[in-house]
Amino acid sequence: MKEHAVVIENLSRHFGQFKAVDRVSLTVSRGETFGFLGANGAGKTTTIRMLCGLLMPTSGGGSVAGFDIATRPEEVKKHIGYMSQKFSLYPDLTGRENIHFYGAAYGLARTVIRQRLETLAERLSLHEFIDRRTASLPVGWRQRLALAVALLHEPAILFLDEPTAGVDPVFRRRFWEILYELAEAKITIFVTTHYMDEAEYCGRISIMHQGRIVELGRPFDIVRRLDAAGLEDAFISLIRSREATNA
Amino acid sequence: MRRLRFIAQKEVHHILRDPRSLTIVMLMPVLMTFLYGYAINMDIENIVLSVIDHDRSSESRRLDERLFHSKYFSRPSVAIDERDPQRILKAGQAHAVLVIPPGFAAALHGQETVALSLTIDGSDNNVAAAAQSYIDQVLARYFIDQLPPKVSLPGVTVSPRILYNPDLKSSHFVVPALVALFLLMVSALLTSVTLAREKETGTMEQLLMAPVKPIEILVGKLLPYVVIAFIDALLVLAFAKIVFGVPFVGSRLLLLGLGLVYIVTSLGIGILISSLVRTQQVAMMLAATTTLMPSVMLSGFIFAIKNMPTALQLLSRIIPARYFVTIIRGIMLKGAGAEVLAVQGISLIVLMAIMVAIAARQFSTRVN
Amino acid sequence: MWRAFAGLVRKEFLQVFRDPNMLRLIFAMPLIQLILFGYVTRTEVKRIALDVYDYERSSLSREFVNAMQAGDYFVPSRIDAPLVDLEDRFKAGTSEMALIIPGDFSERIQKGAGVTLSLVADGANSNAALVGLGYAAQIVRKFSKERTALHSPIEIRSTVLYNPDAESVYFMVPGIVVILLTMITAMLTSMAIVRERERGTLEQLLVTPISRVTLLMGKIAPFAILGLAEMAFVLTVGVLWFRVPFVGSPLLLLGLAVIYLFTSLGVGLFFSTVTTTQQQAMFFAWFFSIFAILTSGFFTPIANMPQWLQTLTYLNPMRYFLNIVRSIMMKGAGASELLFDIAAQSVYAVVIFTFSAVRFTKR
């Protein structure tokens, strides 16, 4: 496994005239926890979808887990785990059935799935609700199930798109504790979030605005550079000034 | 009176503003008449007949000509080499095979007797029966023409006469009954959906609080639909006359009167349904399954009631469409008058009375 | 790859049996159709109400009236009222045909002269009139041959193959098979795929290494299986309960059903690529099915439709399969007799399925 988990160079995606992602470049090292920030509509989700092999770039390129995202998306998919904003679990299936299904989708044998399910259930405290239909579960529990699904095939890189949206603070905290454990196990985590306190848990962050990366670095460095009171302040003033220059 | 007109006007506004229901109401009847008149055509024609002539006389050739002269039979599209009727039918190359044996001409001139063999594919029982019937007719007429004048046919024969629809066009049978269905659709289906919608949006409650009598609300809301129902009926009748040539022999006034009874009955059903449901969607589904479907199946529209199991025959007695279908066919095609249609008319009136009573009670419980 | 496929199929079955809408469709549809087409939509003409005006009332005329009851085609009623009321009974819908036996019925027969009976039919019910006249002519001919010394030198001997009792249900059950197969596969497949898209789970699926092809197969296989199961169910009920004949080869039917499956699954796939909600998908599939059924020759023979419509039916894949099912069940037709239909069906299957599959995998 290469040193860099994610490498993107001048990645762009246009929809007609609209430039959703405009020449984005960055690298994420193995084992890093990288925070991908930006206002709504800045292009974060589009970028992630390209990295996961769901969308073709218009220009530029990159590699994930050492595989080119444009030419070898199938290989990329084998090495990543993805948790979408909506948690994408089948509402009419139980947690256990969901996990078994996705395990099969990743080509795991039933016995393997069963073993890993036990481990994950322990770790993420799933036992209480794993046999209930996911439609009936509160957001926090669904979130944990979705994470279990993303981890089942033991990917090297995790892409998490707003994984804590709509989740209460207790669950959020617990979630990030789990992420820390994963990071210690050298799993690369690429996460988008709107919560500034979560951003501060990341090793490095980037801030996107209208398809471009306008800031990149450690949270502490960014705050100091922008002479802000905290990360939230830094974010807001940055976005505001950008809007002003564009107006 | 003024309030009534106001409510009616508001309803008309609603209808005109909703293009979907408007198309349903105007376009559908025309489309369906077209569809039923043409696609579901029960007139059996173009039966593929294969004639195997072993006699090869001028007489047998003349019979062959006669058979294909009418629109009843067509020759097979591909020439058939096969001589075995069974194999011809099995391969689906013809619906029926007629074998004319040698000695046909001789038998005609009184010398011997001879038997033609007719093998029919019975899969479609109607086609089979029609094929049999047509061949009988053609042969009988052919034979009569062969006889010297003034000599009557020996034995017992039948001279058929057809009243009211001499060309036996099935469109004459189907299309008038469609009027019954459309009236039902507008009066029961649409009204139940409209009333349910008012319930859903809560505007009915609003209306009831206004200084308007509930009966005025009801009549005002339903009046436009009665008008629409009539327009639809007229549309279908016009279409029937112009496109399909369906005659109108009897009394328009009688049809109008009984039509009104039928409409009121259907309205009652619509009101009843709307009082039982909470949303438009359920209203539509309930109306469709309890009124439209049974009426299509059990009113005698296409399928003969007396051939159904007894349970269904009994069920058909409480379906208003059953009586109205007989009435409209009687009046349009046969010129039936009030005395003749008394039983149907009275049954319909009784149903109407029952329906109105139930609907009125449902509506007033809601009001209070 | 097989694991993914098996997982997909298992998931789909779980979902189908937990979805009340789909369950309703799967279980209610065959039952309703069987009851409907088995009991309600009887197209055979039987028990025609026949008024008999017998002006002779001899033993021979009574025998004749009894003969008219043969085969359950007519229900004769002796009418004492005057002839003028004949039409009234037609108008009221009380009777459909009237037979008039003259006063010199027996006399003429004994003298060796011919006797012609007047038979009046209510043409409003065109089909019943046509068929009724045919039945009457047959019965009269038979009576004439047996009871009078005189008969026409030309006789017709008729044999009705394949459905001598003229049961319309024999003709309907194959149609039910075809309808069900079509509706289940087209409707449910399109609904299931659209549902994935609606919920957003399609995206999650696309992130997994499952190939598009495997996804496609995993989506349609469950419904193919369901469709065949329904077909088996209807055939069993048809044969055992309604006593519908099954003369031909079940294996041939199965093989051709599989070919047809590709067509209807392809149609379902296609609809899933052009609709955005399950409701839409259901409506599209519904309208397609209705239109296909009406022009397939299920209710009325294609030969009866106007010429332009007849030509159009060649574009309807259902038409060929319906003919195949009917021919195999009722006539015992084999592959050699059905070559044209089989060829046409195969062409449609390949074209439609490939087109839809390509469309599906491209997105």
mmCIF file of C-alpha atoms in Angstrom, chain B residues 97-266:
data_model
loop_
_atom_site.group_PDB
_atom_site.id
_atom_site.type_symbol
_atom_site.label_atom_id
_atom_site.label_comp_id
_atom_site.label_asym_id
_atom_site.label_seq_id
_atom_site.Cartn_x
_atom_site.Cartn_y
_atom_site.Cartn_z
ATOM 1 C CA VAL B 97 -61.741 -27.043 -42.870
ATOM 2 C CA LEU B 98 -64.584 -27.988 -45.179
ATOM 3 C CA VAL B 99 -64.156 -31.108 -47.254
ATOM 4 C CA ILE B 100 -66.400 -31.475 -50.283
ATOM 5 C CA PRO B 101 -66.497 -35.143 -51.241
ATOM 6 C CA PRO B 102 -66.881 -36.455 -54.782
ATOM 7 C CA GLY B 103 -70.518 -36.840 -55.757
ATOM 8 C CA PHE B 104 -71.509 -33.416 -54.504
ATOM 9 C CA ALA B 105 -72.862 -32.262 -57.844
ATOM 10 C CA ALA B 106 -74.642 -35.549 -58.353
ATOM 11 C CA ALA B 107 -76.326 -35.296 -54.960
ATOM 12 C CA LEU B 108 -77.560 -31.841 -55.824
ATOM 13 C CA HIS B 109 -79.382 -33.174 -58.837
ATOM 14 C CA GLY B 110 -81.200 -35.593 -56.657
ATOM 15 C CA GLN B 111 -79.314 -38.774 -57.273
ATOM 16 C CA GLU B 112 -77.541 -39.666 -54.084
ATOM 17 C CA THR B 113 -76.903 -38.255 -50.679
ATOM 18 C CA VAL B 114 -73.574 -36.955 -49.720
ATOM 19 C CA ALA B 115 -72.040 -35.623 -46.546
ATOM 20 C CA LEU B 116 -69.719 -32.657 -46.353
ATOM 21 C CA SER B 117 -67.325 -32.814 -43.494
ATOM 22 C CA LEU B 118 -66.577 -29.730 -41.492
ATOM 23 C CA THR B 119 -63.813 -29.744 -38.953
ATOM 24 C CA ILE B 120 -63.672 -26.711 -36.701
ATOM 25 C CA ASP B 121 -61.042 -25.481 -34.303
ATOM 26 C CA GLY B 122 -62.990 -25.139 -31.105
ATOM 27 C CA SER B 123 -60.365 -23.265 -29.105
ATOM 28 C CA ASP B 124 -62.217 -20.023 -29.393
ATOM 29 C CA ASN B 125 -65.743 -21.168 -28.783
ATOM 30 C CA ASN B 126 -67.274 -18.076 -30.327
ATOM 31 C CA VAL B 127 -65.363 -18.368 -33.530
ATOM 32 C CA ALA B 128 -66.271 -22.017 -33.707
ATOM 33 C CA ALA B 129 -69.957 -21.377 -33.189
ATOM 34 C CA ALA B 130 -69.912 -18.556 -35.689
ATOM 35 C CA ALA B 131 -68.147 -20.675 -38.280
ATOM 36 C CA GLN B 132 -70.744 -23.393 -37.879
ATOM 37 C CA SER B 133 -73.554 -20.916 -38.113
ATOM 38 C CA TYR B 134 -72.228 -19.130 -41.170
ATOM 39 C CA ILE B 135 -71.603 -22.320 -43.098
ATOM 40 C CA ASP B 136 -75.093 -23.509 -42.280
ATOM 41 C CA GLN B 137 -76.535 -20.307 -43.609
ATOM 42 C CA VAL B 138 -74.480 -20.230 -46.765
ATOM 43 C CA LEU B 139 -75.180 -23.852 -47.511
ATOM 44 C CA ALA B 140 -78.893 -23.489 -46.860
ATOM 45 C CA ARG B 141 -79.174 -20.527 -49.148
ATOM 46 C CA TYR B 142 -77.083 -22.225 -51.769
ATOM 47 C CA PHE B 143 -79.316 -25.210 -51.668
ATOM 48 C CA ILE B 144 -82.486 -23.158 -51.936
ATOM 49 C CA ASP B 145 -81.058 -21.456 -54.996
ATOM 50 C CA GLN B 146 -80.408 -24.805 -56.583
ATOM 51 C CA LEU B 147 -83.981 -25.952 -56.340
ATOM 52 C CA PRO B 148 -86.346 -25.444 -59.232
ATOM 53 C CA PRO B 149 -88.875 -22.696 -58.509
ATOM 54 C CA LYS B 150 -92.004 -23.555 -56.578
ATOM 55 C CA VAL B 151 -90.417 -26.565 -55.013
ATOM 56 C CA SER B 152 -90.047 -26.182 -51.294
ATOM 57 C CA LEU B 153 -87.378 -27.724 -49.212
ATOM 58 C CA PRO B 154 -88.158 -31.141 -47.896
ATOM 59 C CA GLY B 155 -88.140 -31.752 -44.181
ATOM 60 C CA VAL B 156 -88.113 -29.140 -41.494
ATOM 61 C CA THR B 157 -86.224 -25.981 -42.117
ATOM 62 C CA VAL B 158 -85.910 -22.651 -40.442
ATOM 63 C CA SER B 159 -86.434 -19.224 -41.897
ATOM 64 C CA PRO B 160 -84.570 -16.778 -39.723
ATOM 65 C CA ARG B 161 -85.413 -13.158 -39.242
ATOM 66 C CA ILE B 162 -83.368 -10.702 -37.259
ATOM 67 C CA LEU B 163 -84.939 -7.762 -35.524
ATOM 68 C CA TYR B 164 -83.360 -4.476 -34.448
ATOM 69 C CA ASN B 165 -79.791 -5.009 -35.573
ATOM 70 C CA PRO B 166 -80.086 -6.791 -38.899
ATOM 71 C CA ASP B 167 -76.384 -6.571 -39.667
ATOM 72 C CA LEU B 168 -75.558 -7.998 -36.275
ATOM 73 C CA LYS B 169 -72.994 -5.388 -35.446
ATOM 74 C CA SER B 170 -71.570 -5.857 -32.000
ATOM 75 C CA SER B 171 -70.882 -2.156 -31.683
ATOM 76 C CA HIS B 172 -74.647 -1.674 -31.465
ATOM 77 C CA PHE B 173 -74.588 -4.026 -28.535
ATOM 78 C CA VAL B 174 -71.609 -2.604 -26.719
ATOM 79 C CA VAL B 175 -71.692 1.134 -27.243
ATOM 80 C CA PRO B 176 -75.070 2.022 -25.717
ATOM 81 C CA ALA B 177 -74.080 0.139 -22.603
ATOM 82 C CA LEU B 178 -70.991 2.312 -22.420
ATOM 83 C CA VAL B 179 -73.242 5.242 -21.635
ATOM 84 C CA ALA B 180 -74.253 3.430 -18.465
ATOM 85 C CA LEU B 181 -70.632 3.059 -17.514
ATOM 86 C CA PHE B 182 -69.684 6.640 -18.149
ATOM 87 C CA LEU B 183 -72.619 7.993 -16.224
ATOM 88 C CA LEU B 184 -71.531 5.802 -13.370
ATOM 89 C CA MET B 185 -67.958 6.926 -13.629
ATOM 90 C CA VAL B 186 -68.823 10.567 -13.472
ATOM 91 C CA SER B 187 -71.563 10.331 -10.894
ATOM 92 C CA ALA B 188 -70.009 7.884 -8.508
ATOM 93 C CA LEU B 189 -66.281 8.012 -9.089
ATOM 94 C CA LEU B 190 -65.714 11.692 -9.638
ATOM 95 C CA THR B 191 -68.082 12.854 -6.960
ATOM 96 C CA SER B 192 -66.702 10.519 -4.351
ATOM 97 C CA VAL B 193 -63.213 11.778 -5.133
ATOM 98 C CA THR B 194 -64.322 15.408 -5.017
ATOM 99 C CA LEU B 195 -66.172 15.035 -1.765
ATOM 100 C CA ALA B 196 -63.261 13.132 -0.293
ATOM 101 C CA ARG B 197 -60.916 15.871 -1.350
ATOM 102 C CA GLU B 198 -63.024 18.412 0.479
ATOM 103 C CA LYS B 199 -62.836 16.227 3.513
ATOM 104 C CA GLU B 200 -59.094 15.861 3.144
ATOM 105 C CA THR B 201 -58.436 19.566 2.861
ATOM 106 C CA GLY B 202 -60.943 20.390 5.552
ATOM 107 C CA THR B 203 -62.877 22.803 3.400
ATOM 108 C CA MET B 204 -66.063 20.852 3.874
ATOM 109 C CA GLU B 205 -66.066 21.747 7.521
ATOM 110 C CA GLN B 206 -65.545 25.342 6.532
ATOM 111 C CA LEU B 207 -68.509 25.233 4.210
ATOM 112 C CA LEU B 208 -70.724 23.637 6.778
ATOM 113 C CA MET B 209 -70.074 26.465 9.176
ATOM 114 C CA ALA B 210 -71.288 29.014 6.667
ATOM 115 C CA PRO B 211 -74.944 30.059 6.769
ATOM 116 C CA VAL B 212 -75.768 27.621 4.037
ATOM 117 C CA LYS B 213 -78.091 24.712 4.422
ATOM 118 C CA PRO B 214 -76.333 21.361 4.082
ATOM 119 C CA ILE B 215 -78.734 20.288 1.407
ATOM 120 C CA GLU B 216 -77.810 23.354 -0.615
ATOM 121 C CA ILE B 217 -74.146 22.481 -0.274
ATOM 122 C CA LEU B 218 -74.780 19.011 -1.495
ATOM 123 C CA VAL B 219 -76.919 19.960 -4.430
ATOM 124 C CA GLY B 220 -74.625 22.826 -5.344
ATOM 125 C CA LYS B 221 -71.575 20.603 -5.344
ATOM 126 C CA LEU B 222 -73.169 17.817 -7.290
ATOM 127 C CA LEU B 223 -75.034 19.803 -9.863
ATOM 128 C CA PRO B 224 -72.009 20.436 -12.101
ATOM 129 C CA TYR B 225 -71.305 16.740 -12.134
ATOM 130 C CA VAL B 226 -74.806 15.950 -13.228
ATOM 131 C CA VAL B 227 -74.280 18.351 -16.072
ATOM 132 C CA ILE B 228 -70.958 16.788 -16.934
ATOM 133 C CA ALA B 229 -72.538 13.365 -16.819
ATOM 134 C CA PHE B 230 -75.134 14.481 -19.316
ATOM 135 C CA ILE B 231 -72.563 16.025 -21.590
ATOM 136 C CA ASP B 232 -70.566 12.837 -21.497
ATOM 137 C CA ALA B 233 -73.624 10.783 -22.280
ATOM 138 C CA LEU B 234 -74.478 13.017 -25.201
ATOM 139 C CA LEU B 235 -70.900 12.804 -26.441
ATOM 140 C CA VAL B 236 -70.973 9.034 -26.407
ATOM 141 C CA LEU B 237 -74.386 8.903 -28.037
ATOM 142 C CA ALA B 238 -73.261 11.264 -30.764
ATOM 143 C CA PHE B 239 -70.132 9.232 -31.283
ATOM 144 C CA ALA B 240 -72.211 6.079 -31.372
ATOM 145 C CA LYS B 241 -74.453 7.478 -34.031
ATOM 146 C CA ILE B 242 -71.796 9.065 -36.201
ATOM 147 C CA VAL B 243 -69.015 6.517 -36.035
ATOM 148 C CA PHE B 244 -70.833 3.281 -35.427
ATOM 149 C CA GLY B 245 -74.251 4.033 -36.845
ATOM 150 C CA VAL B 246 -76.139 3.020 -33.744
ATOM 151 C CA PRO B 247 -79.802 3.942 -34.172
ATOM 152 C CA PHE B 248 -82.060 5.672 -31.655
ATOM 153 C CA VAL B 249 -85.531 4.294 -32.179
ATOM 154 C CA GLY B 250 -87.363 4.930 -28.941
ATOM 155 C CA SER B 251 -88.413 7.816 -26.748
ATOM 156 C CA ARG B 252 -85.711 10.268 -25.778
ATOM 157 C CA LEU B 253 -87.846 11.548 -22.977
ATOM 158 C CA LEU B 254 -88.114 8.142 -21.396
ATOM 159 C CA LEU B 255 -84.380 7.666 -21.577
ATOM 160 C CA LEU B 256 -83.845 11.093 -20.073
ATOM 161 C CA GLY B 257 -86.170 10.336 -17.200
ATOM 162 C CA LEU B 258 -84.716 6.956 -16.381
ATOM 163 C CA GLY B 259 -81.233 8.313 -16.982
ATOM 164 C CA LEU B 260 -81.852 10.884 -14.313
ATOM 165 C CA VAL B 261 -82.948 8.183 -11.891
ATOM 166 C CA TYR B 262 -79.802 6.256 -12.675
ATOM 167 C CA ILE B 263 -77.629 9.313 -12.197
ATOM 168 C CA VAL B 264 -79.192 10.126 -8.857
ATOM 169 C CA THR B 265 -78.617 6.550 -7.744
ATOM 170 C CA SER B 266 -74.980 6.748 -8.750
#
